[in-house]
Amino acid sequence: MSAPTSPADLYRHSLRLLLDKNIPAWVALWAEDGLMEFPFAPDGWPRRLEGKEAVAAYMRHYPDHIDLHDFPDLRIHQTTDPATIVVEMRGVGRLVESDAPFDMTYIAVVTVRDGHITSYRDYWNPLAVQEPGTDFTGSSR
């Protein structure tokens, strides 16, 4: 199967990789100079990751902390820029440490060029990381 090239198809593929806990393949979807931003990140959490290596380091231990089961309510909106999409979704699963349910709502603005993610602004709910077992970033909070 060839790699998806449209932003919407690439994004759907990225979600499948997260559900499969295939973080190296998910990171491989990123451009070398890709930028990931978290405008609502609480104190002690990263707000900006510059480059594929920084994204890889951030995501490396994600499956050890959050066991994702599904992304229901996925809506992908095209924008006037064909390389950019706006995504609305929920991520559901469980927190590995406590076995508590995980249910997060996201809005993301994602830009894809030449089949790779170049920009990802993730507007997730910072209140959800107050639960024990959610800190997979190694933050200093």
CSV table of N, CA and C in Angstrom, one decimal:
chain,number,residue,atom,x,y,z
A,1,MET,N,0.8,-1.2,0.0
A,1,MET,CA,0.0,0.0,0.0
A,1,MET,C,0.9,1.2,0.0
A,2,SER,N,0.6,2.2,-0.9
A,2,SER,CA,1.4,3.4,-0.9
A,2,SER,C,1.0,4.3,0.2
A,3,ALA,N,1.9,5.2,0.6
A,3,ALA,CA,1.7,6.1,1.7
A,3,ALA,C,0.7,7.1,1.3
A,4,PRO,N,-0.2,7.5,2.3
A,4,PRO,CA,-1.2,8.5,2.0
A,4,PRO,C,-0.6,9.8,1.8
A,5,THR,N,-1.1,10.6,0.9
A,5,THR,CA,-0.6,11.9,0.6
A,5,THR,C,-1.5,13.1,0.9
A,6,SER,N,-2.8,12.9,0.8
A,6,SER,CA,-3.7,14.0,1.2
A,6,SER,C,-3.6,14.2,2.7
A,7,PRO,N,-3.8,15.4,3.2
A,7,PRO,CA,-3.7,15.7,4.6
A,7,PRO,C,-4.7,14.8,5.4
A,8,ALA,N,-6.0,14.7,4.9
A,8,ALA,CA,-7.0,13.9,5.6
A,8,ALA,C,-6.6,12.5,5.6
A,9,ASP,N,-6.2,11.9,4.5
A,9,ASP,CA,-5.8,10.5,4.5
A,9,ASP,C,-4.6,10.2,5.4
A,10,LEU,N,-3.6,11.1,5.3
A,10,LEU,CA,-2.4,11.0,6.2
A,10,LEU,C,-2.8,11.0,7.7
A,11,TYR,N,-3.7,11.9,8.0
A,11,TYR,CA,-4.1,12.1,9.4
A,11,TYR,C,-4.8,10.8,9.9
A,12,ARG,N,-5.8,10.3,9.1
A,12,ARG,CA,-6.5,9.0,9.4
A,12,ARG,C,-5.4,7.9,9.6
A,13,HIS,N,-4.5,7.8,8.7
A,13,HIS,CA,-3.4,6.8,8.9
A,13,HIS,C,-2.6,7.0,10.2
A,14,SER,N,-2.4,8.3,10.5
A,14,SER,CA,-1.6,8.5,11.8
A,14,SER,C,-2.4,8.1,13.0
A,15,LEU,N,-3.7,8.2,13.0
A,15,LEU,CA,-4.5,7.7,14.1
A,15,LEU,C,-4.5,6.2,14.2
A,16,ARG,N,-4.5,5.5,13.1
A,16,ARG,CA,-4.4,4.1,13.1
A,16,ARG,C,-3.1,3.7,13.7
A,17,LEU,N,-2.0,4.4,13.4
A,17,LEU,CA,-0.7,4.0,13.9
A,17,LEU,C,-0.7,4.3,15.5
A,18,LEU,N,-1.3,5.3,15.9
A,18,LEU,CA,-1.4,5.5,17.4
A,18,LEU,C,-2.2,4.4,18.1
A,19,LEU,N,-3.3,4.0,17.5
A,19,LEU,CA,-4.1,2.9,18.0
A,19,LEU,C,-3.3,1.6,18.1
A,20,ASP,N,-2.4,1.4,17.0
A,20,ASP,CA,-1.5,0.2,17.0
A,20,ASP,C,-0.3,0.4,17.9
A,21,LYS,N,-0.2,1.5,18.5
A,21,LYS,CA,1.0,1.9,19.4
A,21,LYS,C,2.3,1.8,18.6
A,22,ASN,N,2.2,2.2,17.3
A,22,ASN,CA,3.4,2.2,16.5
A,22,ASN,C,4.0,3.6,16.4
A,23,ILE,N,4.6,4.0,17.5
A,23,ILE,CA,5.1,5.4,17.6
A,23,ILE,C,6.2,5.6,16.6
A,24,PRO,N,7.1,4.7,16.3
A,24,PRO,CA,8.2,5.0,15.3
A,24,PRO,C,7.5,5.3,13.9
A,25,ALA,N,6.5,4.5,13.5
A,25,ALA,CA,5.9,4.8,12.3
A,25,ALA,C,5.1,6.1,12.3
A,26,TRP,N,4.5,6.4,13.4
A,26,TRP,CA,3.8,7.7,13.5
A,26,TRP,C,4.8,8.9,13.4
A,27,VAL,N,6.0,8.7,14.0
A,27,VAL,CA,7.0,9.8,13.9
A,27,VAL,C,7.5,9.9,12.5
A,28,ALA,N,7.6,8.8,11.8
A,28,ALA,CA,8.1,8.8,10.4
A,28,ALA,C,7.2,9.6,9.5
A,29,LEU,N,6.0,9.9,9.9
A,29,LEU,CA,5.1,10.7,9.1
A,29,LEU,C,5.4,12.2,9.1
A,30,TRP,N,6.4,12.6,10.0
A,30,TRP,CA,6.7,14.0,10.2
A,30,TRP,C,7.9,14.4,9.3
A,31,ALA,N,7.8,15.6,8.9
A,31,ALA,CA,9.0,16.3,8.2
A,31,ALA,C,10.1,16.5,9.2
A,32,GLU,N,11.3,16.5,8.7
A,32,GLU,CA,12.5,16.7,9.6
A,32,GLU,C,12.3,17.9,10.4
A,33,ASP,N,11.8,19.0,9.8
A,33,ASP,CA,11.7,20.3,10.5
A,33,ASP,C,10.3,20.5,11.0
A,34,GLY,N,9.5,19.5,11.2
A,34,GLY,CA,8.1,19.6,11.6
A,34,GLY,C,8.0,20.3,12.9
A,35,LEU,N,6.9,21.0,13.1
A,35,LEU,CA,6.6,21.8,14.3
A,35,LEU,C,5.3,21.4,15.0
A,36,MET,N,5.4,21.0,16.3
A,36,MET,CA,4.2,20.6,17.0
A,36,MET,C,4.1,21.6,18.1
A,37,GLU,N,2.8,22.2,18.2
A,37,GLU,CA,2.6,23.2,19.2
A,37,GLU,C,1.4,22.8,20.1
A,38,PHE,N,1.4,23.2,21.4
A,38,PHE,CA,0.3,23.0,22.3
A,38,PHE,C,-0.1,24.3,22.9
A,39,PRO,N,-0.9,25.1,22.3
A,39,PRO,CA,-1.2,26.4,22.8
A,39,PRO,C,-1.8,26.4,24.2
A,40,PHE,N,-2.5,25.4,24.6
A,40,PHE,CA,-3.1,25.4,25.9
A,40,PHE,C,-2.4,24.5,27.0
A,41,ALA,N,-1.1,24.2,26.7
A,41,ALA,CA,-0.3,23.3,27.6
A,41,ALA,C,-0.2,24.0,29.0
A,42,PRO,N,-0.4,23.3,30.0
A,42,PRO,CA,-0.2,23.9,31.4
A,42,PRO,C,1.3,24.1,31.7
A,43,ASP,N,1.5,24.9,32.7
A,43,ASP,CA,2.9,25.1,33.2
A,43,ASP,C,3.6,23.7,33.4
A,44,GLY,N,4.9,23.7,32.9
A,44,GLY,CA,5.7,22.5,33.1
A,44,GLY,C,5.5,21.5,31.9
A,45,TRP,N,4.6,21.7,31.0
A,45,TRP,CA,4.4,20.9,29.9
A,45,TRP,C,5.0,21.6,28.6
A,46,PRO,N,5.5,20.9,27.7
A,46,PRO,CA,6.1,21.6,26.5
A,46,PRO,C,5.0,22.3,25.7
A,47,ARG,N,5.3,23.5,25.2
A,47,ARG,CA,4.3,24.2,24.4
A,47,ARG,C,4.7,24.2,22.9
A,48,ARG,N,6.0,23.8,22.6
A,48,ARG,CA,6.5,23.8,21.3
A,48,ARG,C,7.6,22.8,21.1
A,49,LEU,N,7.4,21.9,20.1
A,49,LEU,CA,8.4,20.9,19.8
A,49,LEU,C,8.9,21.2,18.4
A,50,GLU,N,10.2,21.4,18.2
A,50,GLU,CA,10.8,21.8,16.9
A,50,GLU,C,11.6,20.6,16.4
A,51,GLY,N,11.1,20.1,15.3
A,51,GLY,CA,11.8,19.0,14.6
A,51,GLY,C,11.3,17.6,15.0
A,52,LYS,N,11.5,16.7,14.0
A,52,LYS,CA,11.1,15.3,14.2
A,52,LYS,C,11.7,14.7,15.4
A,53,GLU,N,12.9,14.9,15.7
A,53,GLU,CA,13.6,14.3,16.9
A,53,GLU,C,12.9,14.7,18.2
A,54,ALA,N,12.5,16.0,18.3
A,54,ALA,CA,11.8,16.5,19.5
A,54,ALA,C,10.4,15.8,19.6
A,55,VAL,N,9.7,15.7,18.5
A,55,VAL,CA,8.4,15.0,18.5
A,55,VAL,C,8.6,13.6,18.9
A,56,ALA,N,9.6,12.9,18.4
A,56,ALA,CA,9.9,11.5,18.7
A,56,ALA,C,10.1,11.4,20.2
A,57,ALA,N,10.9,12.3,20.8
A,57,ALA,CA,11.2,12.2,22.2
A,57,ALA,C,10.0,12.4,23.0
A,58,TYR,N,9.1,13.3,22.6
A,58,TYR,CA,7.9,13.6,23.3
A,58,TYR,C,6.9,12.4,23.3
A,59,MET,N,6.8,11.7,22.2
A,59,MET,CA,5.9,10.6,22.0
A,59,MET,C,6.4,9.3,22.4
A,60,ARG,N,7.7,9.1,22.7
A,60,ARG,CA,8.3,7.8,22.9
A,60,ARG,C,7.6,7.0,23.9
A,61,HIS,N,7.2,7.5,25.0
A,61,HIS,CA,6.6,6.7,26.1
A,61,HIS,C,5.1,6.8,26.2
A,62,TYR,N,4.5,7.5,25.2
A,62,TYR,CA,3.0,7.7,25.2
A,62,TYR,C,2.3,6.4,25.5
A,63,PRO,N,2.5,5.2,24.8
A,63,PRO,CA,1.8,4.0,25.0
A,63,PRO,C,2.0,3.4,26.4
A,64,ASP,N,3.0,3.8,27.1
A,64,ASP,CA,3.3,3.3,28.4
A,64,ASP,C,2.4,3.9,29.4
A,65,HIS,N,1.7,5.0,29.0
A,65,HIS,CA,0.9,5.8,30.0
A,65,HIS,C,-0.5,5.9,29.6
A,66,ILE,N,-0.8,6.0,28.3
A,66,ILE,CA,-2.1,6.1,27.8
A,66,ILE,C,-2.4,5.0,26.7
A,67,ASP,N,-3.3,4.1,27.0
A,67,ASP,CA,-3.7,3.0,26.1
A,67,ASP,C,-4.9,3.5,25.3
A,68,LEU,N,-4.7,4.0,24.1
A,68,LEU,CA,-5.8,4.4,23.3
A,68,LEU,C,-6.6,3.3,22.7
A,69,HIS,N,-7.9,3.4,22.7
A,69,HIS,CA,-8.7,2.4,22.1
A,69,HIS,C,-9.5,2.8,20.8
A,70,ASP,N,-9.8,4.1,20.7
A,70,ASP,CA,-10.6,4.6,19.6
A,70,ASP,C,-10.5,6.1,19.5
A,71,PHE,N,-10.8,6.6,18.3
A,71,PHE,CA,-11.0,8.0,18.1
A,71,PHE,C,-12.4,8.2,17.5
A,72,PRO,N,-13.4,8.2,18.4
A,72,PRO,CA,-14.7,8.4,17.9
A,72,PRO,C,-15.0,9.9,17.6
A,73,ASP,N,-16.0,10.1,16.9
A,73,ASP,CA,-16.4,11.5,16.6
A,73,ASP,C,-15.4,12.3,15.8
A,74,LEU,N,-14.7,11.6,14.9
A,74,LEU,CA,-13.7,12.2,14.1
A,74,LEU,C,-14.3,13.0,13.0
A,75,ARG,N,-13.9,14.3,12.9
A,75,ARG,CA,-14.4,15.2,11.9
A,75,ARG,C,-13.2,15.9,11.3
A,76,ILE,N,-13.0,15.8,10.0
A,76,ILE,CA,-11.9,16.5,9.4
A,76,ILE,C,-12.4,17.5,8.4
A,77,HIS,N,-12.0,18.7,8.6
A,77,HIS,CA,-12.5,19.9,7.8
A,77,HIS,C,-11.4,20.4,6.9
A,78,GLN,N,-11.7,20.5,5.6
A,78,GLN,CA,-10.8,21.1,4.7
A,78,GLN,C,-10.8,22.6,4.9
A,79,THR,N,-9.7,23.3,4.6
A,79,THR,CA,-9.6,24.7,4.7
A,79,THR,C,-9.3,25.3,3.3
A,80,THR,N,-9.2,26.6,3.2
A,80,THR,CA,-8.9,27.2,1.9
A,80,THR,C,-7.5,26.9,1.5
A,81,ASP,N,-6.6,26.4,2.4
A,81,ASP,CA,-5.3,25.9,2.0
A,81,ASP,C,-5.4,24.4,1.9
A,82,PRO,N,-5.2,23.9,0.7
A,82,PRO,CA,-5.4,22.4,0.5
A,82,PRO,C,-4.4,21.6,1.3
A,83,ALA,N,-3.3,22.2,1.8
A,83,ALA,CA,-2.4,21.4,2.6
A,83,ALA,C,-2.7,21.4,4.1
A,84,THR,N,-3.8,22.2,4.5
A,84,THR,CA,-4.1,22.3,5.9
A,84,THR,C,-5.5,21.8,6.2
A,85,ILE,N,-5.7,21.0,7.3
A,85,ILE,CA,-7.0,20.5,7.7
A,85,ILE,C,-7.2,21.0,9.2
A,86,VAL,N,-8.4,21.0,9.6
A,86,VAL,CA,-8.8,21.2,11.0
A,86,VAL,C,-9.5,19.9,11.4
A,87,VAL,N,-9.1,19.4,12.5
A,87,VAL,CA,-9.6,18.1,13.0
A,87,VAL,C,-10.3,18.3,14.3
A,88,GLU,N,-11.5,17.7,14.4
A,88,GLU,CA,-12.2,17.6,15.7
A,88,GLU,C,-12.3,16.1,16.0
A,89,MET,N,-12.0,15.7,17.3
A,89,MET,CA,-12.0,14.3,17.6
A,89,MET,C,-12.0,14.1,19.1
A,90,ARG,N,-12.3,12.9,19.5
A,90,ARG,CA,-12.1,12.4,20.9
A,90,ARG,C,-11.1,11.3,20.8
A,91,GLY,N,-10.3,11.2,21.8
A,91,GLY,CA,-9.4,10.0,22.0
A,91,GLY,C,-9.9,9.3,23.3
A,92,VAL,N,-10.2,8.0,23.2
A,92,VAL,CA,-10.7,7.3,24.4
A,92,VAL,C,-9.9,6.1,24.6
A,93,GLY,N,-9.7,5.7,25.8
A,93,GLY,CA,-9.0,4.5,26.2
A,93,GLY,C,-8.9,4.4,27.7
A,94,ARG,N,-7.7,4.1,28.2
A,94,ARG,CA,-7.5,4.1,29.7
A,94,ARG,C,-6.1,4.5,30.0
A,95,LEU,N,-5.9,5.0,31.2
A,95,LEU,CA,-4.6,5.4,31.8
A,95,LEU,C,-4.0,4.1,32.3
A,96,VAL,N,-2.8,3.8,31.8
A,96,VAL,CA,-2.1,2.5,32.2
A,96,VAL,C,-1.9,2.4,33.7
A,97,GLU,N,-1.4,3.5,34.3
A,97,GLU,CA,-1.0,3.4,35.7
A,97,GLU,C,-2.1,3.2,36.6
A,98,SER,N,-3.3,3.8,36.4
A,98,SER,CA,-4.4,3.7,37.3
A,98,SER,C,-5.5,2.9,36.8
A,99,ASP,N,-5.5,2.5,35.5
A,99,ASP,CA,-6.6,1.8,34.8
A,99,ASP,C,-7.9,2.7,34.7
A,100,ALA,N,-7.7,4.0,35.0
A,100,ALA,CA,-8.9,4.9,34.9
A,100,ALA,C,-9.2,5.2,33.4
A,101,PRO,N,-10.4,5.5,33.1
A,101,PRO,CA,-10.8,5.8,31.8
A,101,PRO,C,-10.1,7.1,31.3
A,102,PHE,N,-9.8,7.1,30.0
A,102,PHE,CA,-9.2,8.3,29.4
A,102,PHE,C,-10.1,8.7,28.3
A,103,ASP,N,-10.5,10.0,28.3
A,103,ASP,CA,-11.4,10.5,27.3
A,103,ASP,C,-11.1,12.0,27.1
A,104,MET,N,-10.4,12.3,26.0
A,104,MET,CA,-9.9,13.6,25.7
A,104,MET,C,-10.5,14.1,24.4
A,105,THR,N,-10.9,15.4,24.4
A,105,THR,CA,-11.4,16.0,23.2
A,105,THR,C,-10.3,16.9,22.7
A,106,TYR,N,-10.1,16.8,21.4
A,106,TYR,CA,-9.0,17.5,20.7
A,106,TYR,C,-9.6,18.4,19.5
A,107,ILE,N,-8.9,19.4,19.3
A,107,ILE,CA,-9.0,20.1,18.0
A,107,ILE,C,-7.6,20.4,17.6
A,108,ALA,N,-7.3,20.0,16.3
A,108,ALA,CA,-6.0,20.1,15.8
A,108,ALA,C,-6.0,20.8,14.4
A,109,VAL,N,-5.0,21.6,14.2
A,109,VAL,CA,-4.8,22.3,12.9
A,109,VAL,C,-3.5,21.7,12.4
A,110,VAL,N,-3.6,20.9,11.3
A,110,VAL,CA,-2.5,20.1,10.7
A,110,VAL,C,-2.2,20.5,9.3
A,111,THR,N,-0.9,20.7,9.0
A,111,THR,CA,-0.5,21.0,7.7
A,111,THR,C,0.5,19.9,7.2
A,112,VAL,N,0.2,19.5,6.0
A,112,VAL,CA,1.0,18.4,5.4
A,112,VAL,C,1.6,18.9,4.0
A,113,ARG,N,2.9,18.7,3.9
A,113,ARG,CA,3.5,19.0,2.6
A,113,ARG,C,4.4,17.8,2.2
A,114,ASP,N,4.3,17.5,0.9
A,114,ASP,CA,5.1,16.4,0.4
A,114,ASP,C,4.9,15.1,1.2
A,115,GLY,N,3.7,14.8,1.6
A,115,GLY,CA,3.4,13.6,2.3
A,115,GLY,C,3.9,13.5,3.8
A,116,HIS,N,4.3,14.7,4.4
A,116,HIS,CA,4.7,14.7,5.7
A,116,HIS,C,4.1,15.8,6.5
A,117,ILE,N,3.9,15.6,7.8
A,117,ILE,CA,3.3,16.6,8.7
A,117,ILE,C,4.4,17.7,8.9
A,118,THR,N,4.1,18.9,8.6
A,118,THR,CA,5.0,20.0,8.8
A,118,THR,C,4.6,20.9,10.0
A,119,SER,N,3.3,20.9,10.3
A,119,SER,CA,2.8,21.7,11.4
A,119,SER,C,1.6,21.0,12.0
A,120,TYR,N,1.6,21.0,13.4
A,120,TYR,CA,0.5,20.3,14.1
A,120,TYR,C,0.3,21.2,15.4
A,121,ARG,N,-0.8,21.9,15.4
A,121,ARG,CA,-1.2,22.7,16.6
A,121,ARG,C,-2.3,21.9,17.3
A,122,ASP,N,-2.0,21.4,18.5
A,122,ASP,CA,-2.9,20.5,19.2
A,122,ASP,C,-3.6,21.3,20.4
A,123,TYR,N,-4.9,21.5,20.2
A,123,TYR,CA,-5.6,22.2,21.2
A,123,TYR,C,-6.3,21.2,22.1
A,124,TRP,N,-5.6,20.6,23.0
A,124,TRP,CA,-6.2,19.6,23.9
A,124,TRP,C,-6.5,20.2,25.3
A,125,ASN,N,-7.3,19.5,26.1
A,125,ASN,CA,-7.8,20.0,27.3
A,125,ASN,C,-6.7,19.8,28.4
A,126,PRO,N,-6.1,20.9,28.9
A,126,PRO,CA,-5.1,20.8,29.9
A,126,PRO,C,-5.6,20.3,31.3
A,127,LEU,N,-6.9,20.4,31.5
A,127,LEU,CA,-7.4,19.9,32.8
A,127,LEU,C,-7.3,18.4,32.9
A,128,ALA,N,-7.3,17.7,31.8
A,128,ALA,CA,-7.3,16.2,31.8
A,128,ALA,C,-5.9,15.7,32.4
A,129,VAL,N,-4.9,16.5,32.3
A,129,VAL,CA,-3.6,16.0,32.7
A,129,VAL,C,-3.4,16.1,34.2
A,130,GLN,N,-4.4,16.5,34.9
A,130,GLN,CA,-4.3,16.6,36.4
A,130,GLN,C,-4.5,15.2,37.0
A,131,GLU,N,-5.0,14.2,36.2
A,131,GLU,CA,-5.2,12.9,36.6
A,131,GLU,C,-3.8,12.2,36.8
A,132,PRO,N,-3.7,11.3,37.8
A,132,PRO,CA,-2.4,10.5,38.0
A,132,PRO,C,-2.2,9.6,36.7
A,133,GLY,N,-1.0,9.5,36.3
A,133,GLY,CA,-0.6,8.6,35.2
A,133,GLY,C,-0.7,9.3,33.8
A,134,THR,N,-1.0,10.5,33.7
A,134,THR,CA,-1.1,11.2,32.4
A,134,THR,C,0.2,11.8,32.0
A,135,ASP,N,1.1,12.0,32.8
A,135,ASP,CA,2.3,12.7,32.4
A,135,ASP,C,3.3,11.8,31.8
A,136,PHE,N,3.3,11.7,30.5
A,136,PHE,CA,4.3,10.8,29.7
A,136,PHE,C,5.4,11.7,29.2
A,137,THR,N,5.4,12.9,29.5
A,137,THR,CA,6.4,13.8,28.8
A,137,THR,C,7.7,14.0,29.6
A,138,GLY,N,7.7,13.5,30.9
A,138,GLY,CA,8.9,13.8,31.7
A,138,GLY,C,8.9,15.2,32.1
A,139,SER,N,7.8,15.9,32.2
A,139,SER,CA,7.8,17.3,32.5
A,139,SER,C,8.2,17.5,34.0
A,140,SER,N,8.4,18.7,34.3
A,140,SER,CA,8.9,19.0,35.7
A,140,SER,C,7.8,19.5,36.6
A,141,ARG,N,6.6,19.3,36.3
A,141,ARG,CA,5.5,19.9,37.1
A,141,ARG,C,5.3,19.2,38.4
